[in-house]
mmCIF file of C-alpha atoms and ligand atoms in Angstrom:
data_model
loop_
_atom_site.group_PDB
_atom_site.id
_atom_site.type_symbol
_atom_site.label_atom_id
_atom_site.label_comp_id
_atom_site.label_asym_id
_atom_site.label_seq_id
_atom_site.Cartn_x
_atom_site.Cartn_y
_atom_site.Cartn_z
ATOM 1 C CA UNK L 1 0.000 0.000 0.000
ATOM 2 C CA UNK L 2 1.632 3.435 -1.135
ATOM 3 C CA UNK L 3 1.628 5.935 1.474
ATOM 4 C CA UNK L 4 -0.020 9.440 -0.573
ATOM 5 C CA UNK L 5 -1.103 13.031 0.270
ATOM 6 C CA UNK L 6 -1.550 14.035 4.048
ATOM 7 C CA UNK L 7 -5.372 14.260 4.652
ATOM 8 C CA UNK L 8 -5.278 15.216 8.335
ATOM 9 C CA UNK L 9 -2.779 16.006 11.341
ATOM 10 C CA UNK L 10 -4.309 15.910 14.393
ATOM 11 C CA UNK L 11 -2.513 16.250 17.798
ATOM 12 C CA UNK L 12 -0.894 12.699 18.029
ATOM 13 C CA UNK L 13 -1.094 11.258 14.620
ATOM 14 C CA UNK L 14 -1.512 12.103 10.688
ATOM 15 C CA UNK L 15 -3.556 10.348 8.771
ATOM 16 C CA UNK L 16 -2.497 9.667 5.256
ATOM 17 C CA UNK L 17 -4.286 8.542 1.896
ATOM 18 C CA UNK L 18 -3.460 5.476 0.207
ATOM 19 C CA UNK L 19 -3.671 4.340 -3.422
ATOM 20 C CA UNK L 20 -6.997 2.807 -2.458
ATOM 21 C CA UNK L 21 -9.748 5.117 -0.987
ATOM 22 C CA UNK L 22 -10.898 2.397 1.408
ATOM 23 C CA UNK L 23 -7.286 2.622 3.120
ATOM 24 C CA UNK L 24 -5.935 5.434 5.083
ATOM 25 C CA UNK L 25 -2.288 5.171 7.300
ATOM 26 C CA UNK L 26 -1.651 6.610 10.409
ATOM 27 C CA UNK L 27 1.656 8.043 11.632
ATOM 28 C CA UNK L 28 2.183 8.396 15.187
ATOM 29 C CA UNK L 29 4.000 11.437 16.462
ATOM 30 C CA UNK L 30 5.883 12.307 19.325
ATOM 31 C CA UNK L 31 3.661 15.294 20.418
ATOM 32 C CA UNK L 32 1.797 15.429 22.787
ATOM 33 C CA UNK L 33 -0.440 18.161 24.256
ATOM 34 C CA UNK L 34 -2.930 19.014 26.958
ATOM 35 C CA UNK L 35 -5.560 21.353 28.481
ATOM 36 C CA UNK L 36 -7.216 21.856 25.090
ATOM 37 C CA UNK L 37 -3.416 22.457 23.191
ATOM 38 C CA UNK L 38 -2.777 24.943 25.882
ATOM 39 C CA UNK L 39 0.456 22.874 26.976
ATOM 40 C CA UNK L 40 2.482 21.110 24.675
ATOM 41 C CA UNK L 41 5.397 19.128 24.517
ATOM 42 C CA UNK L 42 7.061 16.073 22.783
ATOM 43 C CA UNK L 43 7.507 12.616 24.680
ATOM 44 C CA UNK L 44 10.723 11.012 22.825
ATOM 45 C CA UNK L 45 9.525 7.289 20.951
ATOM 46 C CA UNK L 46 5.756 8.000 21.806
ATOM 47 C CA UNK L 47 4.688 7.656 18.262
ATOM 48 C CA UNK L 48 6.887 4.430 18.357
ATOM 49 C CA UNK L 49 5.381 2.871 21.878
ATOM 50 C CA UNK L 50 1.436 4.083 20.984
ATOM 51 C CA UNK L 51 1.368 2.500 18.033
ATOM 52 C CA UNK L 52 2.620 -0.727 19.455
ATOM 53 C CA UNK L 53 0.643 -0.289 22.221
ATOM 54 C CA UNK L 54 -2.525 0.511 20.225
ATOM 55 C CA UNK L 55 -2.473 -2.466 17.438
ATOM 56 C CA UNK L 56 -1.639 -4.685 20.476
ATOM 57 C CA UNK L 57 -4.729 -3.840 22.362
ATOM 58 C CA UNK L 58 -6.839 -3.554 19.289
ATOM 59 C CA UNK L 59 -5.515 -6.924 17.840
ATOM 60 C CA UNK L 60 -6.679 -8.357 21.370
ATOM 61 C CA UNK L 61 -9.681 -6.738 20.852
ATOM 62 C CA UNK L 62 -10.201 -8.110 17.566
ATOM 63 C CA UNK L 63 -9.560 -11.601 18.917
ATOM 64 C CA UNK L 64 -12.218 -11.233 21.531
ATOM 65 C CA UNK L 65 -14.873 -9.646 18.526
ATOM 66 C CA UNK L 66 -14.466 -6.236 18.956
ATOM 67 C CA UNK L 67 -14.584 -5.035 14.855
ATOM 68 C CA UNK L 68 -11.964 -2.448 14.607
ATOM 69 C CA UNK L 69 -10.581 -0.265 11.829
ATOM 70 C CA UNK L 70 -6.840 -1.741 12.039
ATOM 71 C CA UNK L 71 -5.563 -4.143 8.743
ATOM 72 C CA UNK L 72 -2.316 -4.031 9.981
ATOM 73 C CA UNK L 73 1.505 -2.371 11.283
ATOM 74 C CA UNK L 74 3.102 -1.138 8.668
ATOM 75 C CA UNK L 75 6.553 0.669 10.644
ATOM 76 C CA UNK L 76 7.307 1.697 13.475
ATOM 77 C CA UNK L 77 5.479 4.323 13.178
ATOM 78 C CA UNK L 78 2.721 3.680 10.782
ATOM 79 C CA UNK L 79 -0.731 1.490 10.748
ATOM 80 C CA UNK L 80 -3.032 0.978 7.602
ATOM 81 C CA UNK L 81 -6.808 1.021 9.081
ATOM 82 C CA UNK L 82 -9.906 1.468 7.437
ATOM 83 C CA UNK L 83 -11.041 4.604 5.861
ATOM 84 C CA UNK L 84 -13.530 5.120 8.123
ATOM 85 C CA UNK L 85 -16.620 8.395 8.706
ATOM 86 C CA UNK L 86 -15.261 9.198 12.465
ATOM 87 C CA UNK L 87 -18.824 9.558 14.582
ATOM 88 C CA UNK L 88 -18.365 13.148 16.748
ATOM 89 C CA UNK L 89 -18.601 11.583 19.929
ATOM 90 C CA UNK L 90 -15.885 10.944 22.059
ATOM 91 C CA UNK L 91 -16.839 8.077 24.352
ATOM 92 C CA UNK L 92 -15.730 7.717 27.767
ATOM 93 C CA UNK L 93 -15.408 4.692 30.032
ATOM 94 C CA UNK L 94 -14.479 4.876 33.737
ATOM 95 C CA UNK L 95 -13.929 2.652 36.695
ATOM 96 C CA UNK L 96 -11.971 4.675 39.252
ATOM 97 C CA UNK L 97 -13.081 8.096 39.973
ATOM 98 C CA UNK L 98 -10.253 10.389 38.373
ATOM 99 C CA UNK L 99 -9.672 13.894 36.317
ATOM 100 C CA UNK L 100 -12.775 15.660 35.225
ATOM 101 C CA UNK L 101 -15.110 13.277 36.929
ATOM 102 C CA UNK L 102 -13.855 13.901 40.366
ATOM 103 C CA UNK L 103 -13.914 17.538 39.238
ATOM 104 C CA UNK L 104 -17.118 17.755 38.660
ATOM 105 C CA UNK L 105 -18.045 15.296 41.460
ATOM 106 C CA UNK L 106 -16.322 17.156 44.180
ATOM 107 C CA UNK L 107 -14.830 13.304 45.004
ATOM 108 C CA UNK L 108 -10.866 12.485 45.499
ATOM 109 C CA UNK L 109 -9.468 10.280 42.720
ATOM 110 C CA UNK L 110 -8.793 6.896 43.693
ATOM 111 C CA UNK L 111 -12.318 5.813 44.478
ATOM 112 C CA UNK L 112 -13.906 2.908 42.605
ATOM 113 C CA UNK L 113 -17.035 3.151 40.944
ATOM 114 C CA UNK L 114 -19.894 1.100 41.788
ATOM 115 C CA UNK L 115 -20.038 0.006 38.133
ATOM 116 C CA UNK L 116 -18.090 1.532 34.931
ATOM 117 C CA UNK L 117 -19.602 4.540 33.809
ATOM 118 C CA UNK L 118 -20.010 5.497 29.970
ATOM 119 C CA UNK L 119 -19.831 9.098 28.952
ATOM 120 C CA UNK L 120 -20.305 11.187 25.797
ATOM 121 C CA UNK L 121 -18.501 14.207 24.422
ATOM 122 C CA UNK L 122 -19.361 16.155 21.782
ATOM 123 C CA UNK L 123 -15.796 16.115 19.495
ATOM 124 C CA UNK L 124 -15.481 19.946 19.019
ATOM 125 C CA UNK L 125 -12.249 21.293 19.828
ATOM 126 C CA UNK L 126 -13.561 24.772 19.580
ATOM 127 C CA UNK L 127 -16.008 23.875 21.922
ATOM 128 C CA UNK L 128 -13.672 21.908 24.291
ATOM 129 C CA UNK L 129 -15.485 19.032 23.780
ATOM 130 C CA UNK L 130 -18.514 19.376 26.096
ATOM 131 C CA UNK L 131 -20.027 16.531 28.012
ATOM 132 C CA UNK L 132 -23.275 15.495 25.912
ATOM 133 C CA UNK L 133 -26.191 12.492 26.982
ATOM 134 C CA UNK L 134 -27.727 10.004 24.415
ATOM 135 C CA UNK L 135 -30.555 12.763 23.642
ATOM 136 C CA UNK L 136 -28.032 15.247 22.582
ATOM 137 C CA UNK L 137 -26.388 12.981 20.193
ATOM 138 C CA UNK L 138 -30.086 11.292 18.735
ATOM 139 C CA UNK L 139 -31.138 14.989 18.393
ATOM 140 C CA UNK L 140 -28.325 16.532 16.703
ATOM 141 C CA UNK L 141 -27.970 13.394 14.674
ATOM 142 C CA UNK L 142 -24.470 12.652 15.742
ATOM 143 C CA UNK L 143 -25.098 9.053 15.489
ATOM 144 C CA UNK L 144 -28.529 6.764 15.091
ATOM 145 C CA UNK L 145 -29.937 5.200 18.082
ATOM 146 C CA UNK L 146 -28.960 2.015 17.233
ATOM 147 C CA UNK L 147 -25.166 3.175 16.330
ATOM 148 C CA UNK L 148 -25.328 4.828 20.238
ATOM 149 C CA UNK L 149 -26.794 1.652 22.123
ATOM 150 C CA UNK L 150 -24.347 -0.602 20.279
ATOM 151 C CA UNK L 151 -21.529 1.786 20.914
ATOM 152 C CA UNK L 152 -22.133 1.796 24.484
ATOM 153 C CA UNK L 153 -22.184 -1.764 24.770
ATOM 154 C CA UNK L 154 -19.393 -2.080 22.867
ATOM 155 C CA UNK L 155 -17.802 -0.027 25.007
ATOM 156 C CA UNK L 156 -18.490 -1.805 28.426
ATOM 157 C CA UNK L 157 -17.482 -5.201 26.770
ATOM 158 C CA UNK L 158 -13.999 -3.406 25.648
ATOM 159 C CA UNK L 159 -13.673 -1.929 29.126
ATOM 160 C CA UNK L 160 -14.073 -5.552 30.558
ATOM 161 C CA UNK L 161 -11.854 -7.081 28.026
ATOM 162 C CA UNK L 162 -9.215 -4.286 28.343
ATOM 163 C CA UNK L 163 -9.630 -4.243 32.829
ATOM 164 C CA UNK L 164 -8.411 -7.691 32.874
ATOM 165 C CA UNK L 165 -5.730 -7.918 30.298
ATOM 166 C CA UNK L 166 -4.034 -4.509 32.208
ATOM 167 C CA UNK L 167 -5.234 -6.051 35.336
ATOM 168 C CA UNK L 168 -2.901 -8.749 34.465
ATOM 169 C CA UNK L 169 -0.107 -7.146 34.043
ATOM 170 C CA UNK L 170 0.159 -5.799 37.889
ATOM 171 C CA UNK L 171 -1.657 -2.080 35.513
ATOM 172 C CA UNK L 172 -5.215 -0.736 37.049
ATOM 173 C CA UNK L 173 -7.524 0.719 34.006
ATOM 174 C CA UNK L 174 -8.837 3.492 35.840
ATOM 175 C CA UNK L 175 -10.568 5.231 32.748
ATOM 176 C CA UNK L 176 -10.129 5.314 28.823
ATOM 177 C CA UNK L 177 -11.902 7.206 25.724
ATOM 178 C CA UNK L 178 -12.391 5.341 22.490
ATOM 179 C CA UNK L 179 -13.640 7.035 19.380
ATOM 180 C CA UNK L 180 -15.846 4.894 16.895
ATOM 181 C CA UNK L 181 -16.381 4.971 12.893
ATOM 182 C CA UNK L 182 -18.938 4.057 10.572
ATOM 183 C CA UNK L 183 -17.354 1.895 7.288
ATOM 184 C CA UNK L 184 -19.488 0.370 4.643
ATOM 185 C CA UNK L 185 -22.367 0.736 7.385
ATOM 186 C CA UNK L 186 -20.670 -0.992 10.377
ATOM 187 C CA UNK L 187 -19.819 0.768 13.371
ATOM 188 C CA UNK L 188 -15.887 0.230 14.024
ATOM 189 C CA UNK L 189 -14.039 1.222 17.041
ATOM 190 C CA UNK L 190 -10.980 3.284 15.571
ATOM 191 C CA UNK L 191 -8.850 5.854 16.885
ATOM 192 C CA UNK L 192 -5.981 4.740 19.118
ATOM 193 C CA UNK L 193 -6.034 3.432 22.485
ATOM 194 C CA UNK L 194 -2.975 4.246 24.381
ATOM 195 C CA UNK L 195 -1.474 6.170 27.617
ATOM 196 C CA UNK L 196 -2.432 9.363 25.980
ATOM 197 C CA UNK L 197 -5.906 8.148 26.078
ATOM 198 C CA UNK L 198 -6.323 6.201 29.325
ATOM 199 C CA UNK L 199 -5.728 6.483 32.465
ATOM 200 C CA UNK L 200 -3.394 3.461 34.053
ATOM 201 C CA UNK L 201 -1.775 3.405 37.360
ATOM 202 C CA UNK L 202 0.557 0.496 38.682
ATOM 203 C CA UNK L 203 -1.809 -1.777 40.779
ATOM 204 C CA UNK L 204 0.596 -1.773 43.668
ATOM 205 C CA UNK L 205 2.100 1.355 44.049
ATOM 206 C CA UNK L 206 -0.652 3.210 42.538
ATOM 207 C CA UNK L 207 2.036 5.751 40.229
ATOM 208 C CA UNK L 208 0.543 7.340 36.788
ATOM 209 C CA UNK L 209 1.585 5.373 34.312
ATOM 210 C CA UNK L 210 0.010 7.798 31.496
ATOM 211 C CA UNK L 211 -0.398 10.995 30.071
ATOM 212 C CA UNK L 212 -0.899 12.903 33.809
ATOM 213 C CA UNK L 213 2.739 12.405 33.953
ATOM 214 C CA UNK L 214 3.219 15.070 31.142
ATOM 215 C CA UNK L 215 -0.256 17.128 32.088
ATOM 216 C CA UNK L 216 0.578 17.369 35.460
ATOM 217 C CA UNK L 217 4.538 17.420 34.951
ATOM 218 C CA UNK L 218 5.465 14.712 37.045
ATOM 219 C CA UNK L 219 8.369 13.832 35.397
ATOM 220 C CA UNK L 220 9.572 10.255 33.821
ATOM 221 C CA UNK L 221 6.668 10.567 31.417
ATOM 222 C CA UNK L 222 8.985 8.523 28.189
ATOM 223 C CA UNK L 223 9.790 5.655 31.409
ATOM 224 C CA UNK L 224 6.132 5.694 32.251
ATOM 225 C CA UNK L 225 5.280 4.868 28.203
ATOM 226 C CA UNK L 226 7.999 2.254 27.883
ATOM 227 C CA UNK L 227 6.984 0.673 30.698
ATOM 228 C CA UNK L 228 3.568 0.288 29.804
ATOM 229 C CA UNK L 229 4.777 -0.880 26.438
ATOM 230 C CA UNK L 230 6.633 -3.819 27.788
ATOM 231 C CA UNK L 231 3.831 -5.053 30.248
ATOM 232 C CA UNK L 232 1.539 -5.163 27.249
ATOM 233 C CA UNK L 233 2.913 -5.915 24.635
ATOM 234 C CA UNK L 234 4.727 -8.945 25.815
ATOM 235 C CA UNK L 235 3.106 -11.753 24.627
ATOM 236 C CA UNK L 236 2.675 -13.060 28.176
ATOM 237 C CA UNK L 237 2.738 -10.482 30.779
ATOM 238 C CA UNK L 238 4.504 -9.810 33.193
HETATM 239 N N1 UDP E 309 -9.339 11.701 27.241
HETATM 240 C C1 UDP E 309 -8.772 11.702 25.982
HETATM 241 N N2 UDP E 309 -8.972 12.790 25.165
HETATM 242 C C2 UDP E 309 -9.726 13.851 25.540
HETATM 243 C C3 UDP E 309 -10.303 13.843 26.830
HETATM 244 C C4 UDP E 309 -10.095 12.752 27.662
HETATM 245 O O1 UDP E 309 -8.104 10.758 25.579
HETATM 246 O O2 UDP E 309 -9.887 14.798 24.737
HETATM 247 C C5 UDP E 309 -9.138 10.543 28.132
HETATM 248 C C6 UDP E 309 -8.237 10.883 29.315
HETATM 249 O O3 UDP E 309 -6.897 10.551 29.019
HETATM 250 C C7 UDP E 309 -8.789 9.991 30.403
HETATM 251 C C8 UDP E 309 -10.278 9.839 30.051
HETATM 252 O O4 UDP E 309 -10.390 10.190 28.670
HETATM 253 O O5 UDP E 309 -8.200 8.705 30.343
HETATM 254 C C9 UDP E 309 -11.184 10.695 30.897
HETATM 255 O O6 UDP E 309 -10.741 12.022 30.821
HETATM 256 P P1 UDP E 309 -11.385 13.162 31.733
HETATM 257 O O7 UDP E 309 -12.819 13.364 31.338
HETATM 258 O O8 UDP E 309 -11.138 12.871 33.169
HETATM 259 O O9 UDP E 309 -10.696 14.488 31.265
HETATM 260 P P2 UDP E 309 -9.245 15.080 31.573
HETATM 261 O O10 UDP E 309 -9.026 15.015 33.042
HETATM 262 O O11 UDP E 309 -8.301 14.238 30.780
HETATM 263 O O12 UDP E 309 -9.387 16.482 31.043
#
Protein backbone atom coordinates (compact mmCIF):
# COMPACT_ATOMS: atom_id res chain seq x y z
CA UNK A 1 0.00 0.00 0.00
CA UNK A 2 1.63 3.44 -1.14
CA UNK A 3 1.63 5.93 1.47
CA UNK A 4 -0.02 9.44 -0.57
CA UNK A 5 -1.10 13.03 0.27
CA UNK A 6 -1.55 14.03 4.05
CA UNK A 7 -5.37 14.26 4.65
CA UNK A 8 -5.28 15.22 8.34
CA UNK A 9 -2.78 16.01 11.34
CA UNK A 10 -4.31 15.91 14.39
CA UNK A 11 -2.51 16.25 17.80
CA UNK A 12 -0.89 12.70 18.03
CA UNK A 13 -1.09 11.26 14.62
CA UNK A 14 -1.51 12.10 10.69
CA UNK A 15 -3.56 10.35 8.77
CA UNK A 16 -2.50 9.67 5.26
CA UNK A 17 -4.29 8.54 1.90
CA UNK A 18 -3.46 5.48 0.21
CA UNK A 19 -3.67 4.34 -3.42
CA UNK A 20 -7.00 2.81 -2.46
CA UNK A 21 -9.75 5.12 -0.99
CA UNK A 22 -10.90 2.40 1.41
CA UNK A 23 -7.29 2.62 3.12
CA UNK A 24 -5.93 5.43 5.08
CA UNK A 25 -2.29 5.17 7.30
CA UNK A 26 -1.65 6.61 10.41
CA UNK A 27 1.66 8.04 11.63
CA UNK A 28 2.18 8.40 15.19
CA UNK A 29 4.00 11.44 16.46
CA UNK A 30 5.88 12.31 19.32
CA UNK A 31 3.66 15.29 20.42
CA UNK A 32 1.80 15.43 22.79
CA UNK A 33 -0.44 18.16 24.26
CA UNK A 34 -2.93 19.01 26.96
CA UNK A 35 -5.56 21.35 28.48
CA UNK A 36 -7.22 21.86 25.09
CA UNK A 37 -3.42 22.46 23.19
CA UNK A 38 -2.78 24.94 25.88
CA UNK A 39 0.46 22.87 26.98
CA UNK A 40 2.48 21.11 24.67
CA UNK A 41 5.40 19.13 24.52
CA UNK A 42 7.06 16.07 22.78
CA UNK A 43 7.51 12.62 24.68
CA UNK A 44 10.72 11.01 22.82
CA UNK A 45 9.53 7.29 20.95
CA UNK A 46 5.76 8.00 21.81
CA UNK A 47 4.69 7.66 18.26
CA UNK A 48 6.89 4.43 18.36
CA UNK A 49 5.38 2.87 21.88
CA UNK A 50 1.44 4.08 20.98
CA UNK A 51 1.37 2.50 18.03
CA UNK A 52 2.62 -0.73 19.46
CA UNK A 53 0.64 -0.29 22.22
CA UNK A 54 -2.53 0.51 20.23
CA UNK A 55 -2.47 -2.47 17.44
CA UNK A 56 -1.64 -4.68 20.48
CA UNK A 57 -4.73 -3.84 22.36
CA UNK A 58 -6.84 -3.55 19.29
CA UNK A 59 -5.51 -6.92 17.84
CA UNK A 60 -6.68 -8.36 21.37
CA UNK A 61 -9.68 -6.74 20.85
CA UNK A 62 -10.20 -8.11 17.57
CA UNK A 63 -9.56 -11.60 18.92
CA UNK A 64 -12.22 -11.23 21.53
CA UNK A 65 -14.87 -9.65 18.53
CA UNK A 66 -14.47 -6.24 18.96
CA UNK A 67 -14.58 -5.04 14.85
CA UNK A 68 -11.96 -2.45 14.61
CA UNK A 69 -10.58 -0.27 11.83
CA UNK A 70 -6.84 -1.74 12.04
CA UNK A 71 -5.56 -4.14 8.74
CA UNK A 72 -2.32 -4.03 9.98
CA UNK A 73 1.50 -2.37 11.28
CA UNK A 74 3.10 -1.14 8.67
CA UNK A 75 6.55 0.67 10.64
CA UNK A 76 7.31 1.70 13.47
CA UNK A 77 5.48 4.32 13.18
CA UNK A 78 2.72 3.68 10.78
CA UNK A 79 -0.73 1.49 10.75
CA UNK A 80 -3.03 0.98 7.60
CA UNK A 81 -6.81 1.02 9.08
CA UNK A 82 -9.91 1.47 7.44
CA UNK A 83 -11.04 4.60 5.86
CA UNK A 84 -13.53 5.12 8.12
CA UNK A 85 -16.62 8.40 8.71
CA UNK A 86 -15.26 9.20 12.47
CA UNK A 87 -18.82 9.56 14.58
CA UNK A 88 -18.36 13.15 16.75
CA UNK A 89 -18.60 11.58 19.93
CA UNK A 90 -15.88 10.94 22.06
CA UNK A 91 -16.84 8.08 24.35
CA UNK A 92 -15.73 7.72 27.77
CA UNK A 93 -15.41 4.69 30.03
CA UNK A 94 -14.48 4.88 33.74
CA UNK A 95 -13.93 2.65 36.70
CA UNK A 96 -11.97 4.67 39.25
CA UNK A 97 -13.08 8.10 39.97
CA UNK A 98 -10.25 10.39 38.37
CA UNK A 99 -9.67 13.89 36.32
CA UNK A 100 -12.77 15.66 35.22
CA UNK A 101 -15.11 13.28 36.93
CA UNK A 102 -13.85 13.90 40.37
CA UNK A 103 -13.91 17.54 39.24
CA UNK A 104 -17.12 17.75 38.66
CA UNK A 105 -18.04 15.30 41.46
CA UNK A 106 -16.32 17.16 44.18
CA UNK A 107 -14.83 13.30 45.00
CA UNK A 108 -10.87 12.48 45.50
CA UNK A 109 -9.47 10.28 42.72
CA UNK A 110 -8.79 6.90 43.69
CA UNK A 111 -12.32 5.81 44.48
CA UNK A 112 -13.91 2.91 42.61
CA UNK A 113 -17.04 3.15 40.94
CA UNK A 114 -19.89 1.10 41.79
CA UNK A 115 -20.04 0.01 38.13
CA UNK A 116 -18.09 1.53 34.93
CA UNK A 117 -19.60 4.54 33.81
CA UNK A 118 -20.01 5.50 29.97
CA UNK A 119 -19.83 9.10 28.95
CA UNK A 120 -20.31 11.19 25.80
CA UNK A 121 -18.50 14.21 24.42
CA UNK A 122 -19.36 16.15 21.78
CA UNK A 123 -15.80 16.12 19.49
CA UNK A 124 -15.48 19.95 19.02
CA UNK A 125 -12.25 21.29 19.83
CA UNK A 126 -13.56 24.77 19.58
CA UNK A 127 -16.01 23.87 21.92
CA UNK A 128 -13.67 21.91 24.29
CA UNK A 129 -15.48 19.03 23.78
CA UNK A 130 -18.51 19.38 26.10
CA UNK A 131 -20.03 16.53 28.01
CA UNK A 132 -23.28 15.49 25.91
CA UNK A 133 -26.19 12.49 26.98
CA UNK A 134 -27.73 10.00 24.42
CA UNK A 135 -30.56 12.76 23.64
CA UNK A 136 -28.03 15.25 22.58
CA UNK A 137 -26.39 12.98 20.19
CA UNK A 138 -30.09 11.29 18.73
CA UNK A 139 -31.14 14.99 18.39
CA UNK A 140 -28.33 16.53 16.70
CA UNK A 141 -27.97 13.39 14.67
CA UNK A 142 -24.47 12.65 15.74
CA UNK A 143 -25.10 9.05 15.49
CA UNK A 144 -28.53 6.76 15.09
CA UNK A 145 -29.94 5.20 18.08
CA UNK A 146 -28.96 2.01 17.23
CA UNK A 147 -25.17 3.17 16.33
CA UNK A 148 -25.33 4.83 20.24
CA UNK A 149 -26.79 1.65 22.12
CA UNK A 150 -24.35 -0.60 20.28
CA UNK A 151 -21.53 1.79 20.91
CA UNK A 152 -22.13 1.80 24.48
CA UNK A 153 -22.18 -1.76 24.77
CA UNK A 154 -19.39 -2.08 22.87
CA UNK A 155 -17.80 -0.03 25.01
CA UNK A 156 -18.49 -1.81 28.43
CA UNK A 157 -17.48 -5.20 26.77
CA UNK A 158 -14.00 -3.41 25.65
CA UNK A 159 -13.67 -1.93 29.13
CA UNK A 160 -14.07 -5.55 30.56
CA UNK A 161 -11.85 -7.08 28.03
CA UNK A 162 -9.22 -4.29 28.34
CA UNK A 163 -9.63 -4.24 32.83
CA UNK A 164 -8.41 -7.69 32.87
CA UNK A 165 -5.73 -7.92 30.30
CA UNK A 166 -4.03 -4.51 32.21
CA UNK A 167 -5.23 -6.05 35.34
CA UNK A 168 -2.90 -8.75 34.46
CA UNK A 169 -0.11 -7.15 34.04
CA UNK A 170 0.16 -5.80 37.89
CA UNK A 171 -1.66 -2.08 35.51
CA UNK A 172 -5.21 -0.74 37.05
CA UNK A 173 -7.52 0.72 34.01
CA UNK A 174 -8.84 3.49 35.84
CA UNK A 175 -10.57 5.23 32.75
CA UNK A 176 -10.13 5.31 28.82
CA UNK A 177 -11.90 7.21 25.72
CA UNK A 178 -12.39 5.34 22.49
CA UNK A 179 -13.64 7.04 19.38
CA UNK A 180 -15.85 4.89 16.89
CA UNK A 181 -16.38 4.97 12.89
CA UNK A 182 -18.94 4.06 10.57
CA UNK A 183 -17.35 1.90 7.29
CA UNK A 184 -19.49 0.37 4.64
CA UNK A 185 -22.37 0.74 7.39
CA UNK A 186 -20.67 -0.99 10.38
CA UNK A 187 -19.82 0.77 13.37
CA UNK A 188 -15.89 0.23 14.02
CA UNK A 189 -14.04 1.22 17.04
CA UNK A 190 -10.98 3.28 15.57
CA UNK A 191 -8.85 5.85 16.88
CA UNK A 192 -5.98 4.74 19.12
CA UNK A 193 -6.03 3.43 22.48
CA UNK A 194 -2.97 4.25 24.38
CA UNK A 195 -1.47 6.17 27.62
CA UNK A 196 -2.43 9.36 25.98
CA UNK A 197 -5.91 8.15 26.08
CA UNK A 198 -6.32 6.20 29.32
CA UNK A 199 -5.73 6.48 32.46
CA UNK A 200 -3.39 3.46 34.05
CA UNK A 201 -1.78 3.41 37.36
CA UNK A 202 0.56 0.50 38.68
CA UNK A 203 -1.81 -1.78 40.78
CA UNK A 204 0.60 -1.77 43.67
CA UNK A 205 2.10 1.35 44.05
CA UNK A 206 -0.65 3.21 42.54
CA UNK A 207 2.04 5.75 40.23
CA UNK A 208 0.54 7.34 36.79
CA UNK A 209 1.58 5.37 34.31
CA UNK A 210 0.01 7.80 31.50
CA UNK A 211 -0.40 11.00 30.07
CA UNK A 212 -0.90 12.90 33.81
CA UNK A 213 2.74 12.41 33.95
CA UNK A 214 3.22 15.07 31.14
CA UNK A 215 -0.26 17.13 32.09
CA UNK A 216 0.58 17.37 35.46
CA UNK A 217 4.54 17.42 34.95
CA UNK A 218 5.46 14.71 37.05
CA UNK A 219 8.37 13.83 35.40
CA UNK A 220 9.57 10.26 33.82
CA UNK A 221 6.67 10.57 31.42
CA UNK A 222 8.99 8.52 28.19
CA UNK A 223 9.79 5.65 31.41
CA UNK A 224 6.13 5.69 32.25
CA UNK A 225 5.28 4.87 28.20
CA UNK A 226 8.00 2.25 27.88
CA UNK A 227 6.98 0.67 30.70
CA UNK A 228 3.57 0.29 29.80
CA UNK A 229 4.78 -0.88 26.44
CA UNK A 230 6.63 -3.82 27.79
CA UNK A 231 3.83 -5.05 30.25
CA UNK A 232 1.54 -5.16 27.25
CA UNK A 233 2.91 -5.91 24.64
CA UNK A 234 4.73 -8.95 25.81
CA UNK A 235 3.11 -11.75 24.63
CA UNK A 236 2.68 -13.06 28.18
CA UNK A 237 2.74 -10.48 30.78
CA UNK A 238 4.50 -9.81 33.19
N1 LIG B 1 -9.34 11.70 27.24
C1 LIG B 1 -8.77 11.70 25.98
N2 LIG B 1 -8.97 12.79 25.16
C2 LIG B 1 -9.73 13.85 25.54
C3 LIG B 1 -10.30 13.84 26.83
C4 LIG B 1 -10.09 12.75 27.66
O1 LIG B 1 -8.10 10.76 25.58
O2 LIG B 1 -9.89 14.80 24.74
C5 LIG B 1 -9.14 10.54 28.13
C6 LIG B 1 -8.24 10.88 29.32
O3 LIG B 1 -6.90 10.55 29.02
C7 LIG B 1 -8.79 9.99 30.40
C8 LIG B 1 -10.28 9.84 30.05
O4 LIG B 1 -10.39 10.19 28.67
O5 LIG B 1 -8.20 8.70 30.34
C9 LIG B 1 -11.18 10.69 30.90
O6 LIG B 1 -10.74 12.02 30.82
P1 LIG B 1 -11.39 13.16 31.73
O7 LIG B 1 -12.82 13.36 31.34
O8 LIG B 1 -11.14 12.87 33.17
O9 LIG B 1 -10.70 14.49 31.27
P2 LIG B 1 -9.24 15.08 31.57
O10 LIG B 1 -9.03 15.02 33.04
O11 LIG B 1 -8.30 14.24 30.78
O12 LIG B 1 -9.39 16.48 31.04
Amino acid sequence: MKRGDKVYEGKAKIVYATNDEQYRILYFKDDATAFDGKKKGTIVEKGILNNRISTTLFNLLAENGIPTHLVKVLSEREALVKNVSIIPVEVVARNIIAGSLAKRMGRPEGENLAFPIVEYYYKDDSLHDPMINRDHVLAFSLATAAQIDHIKEMALKINGILRQYFLDRGILLVDFKLEFGVFNGEVLLADEICPDTCRLWDAESLEKMDKDRFRRDLGKVEEAYLEVCRRVCAADGV
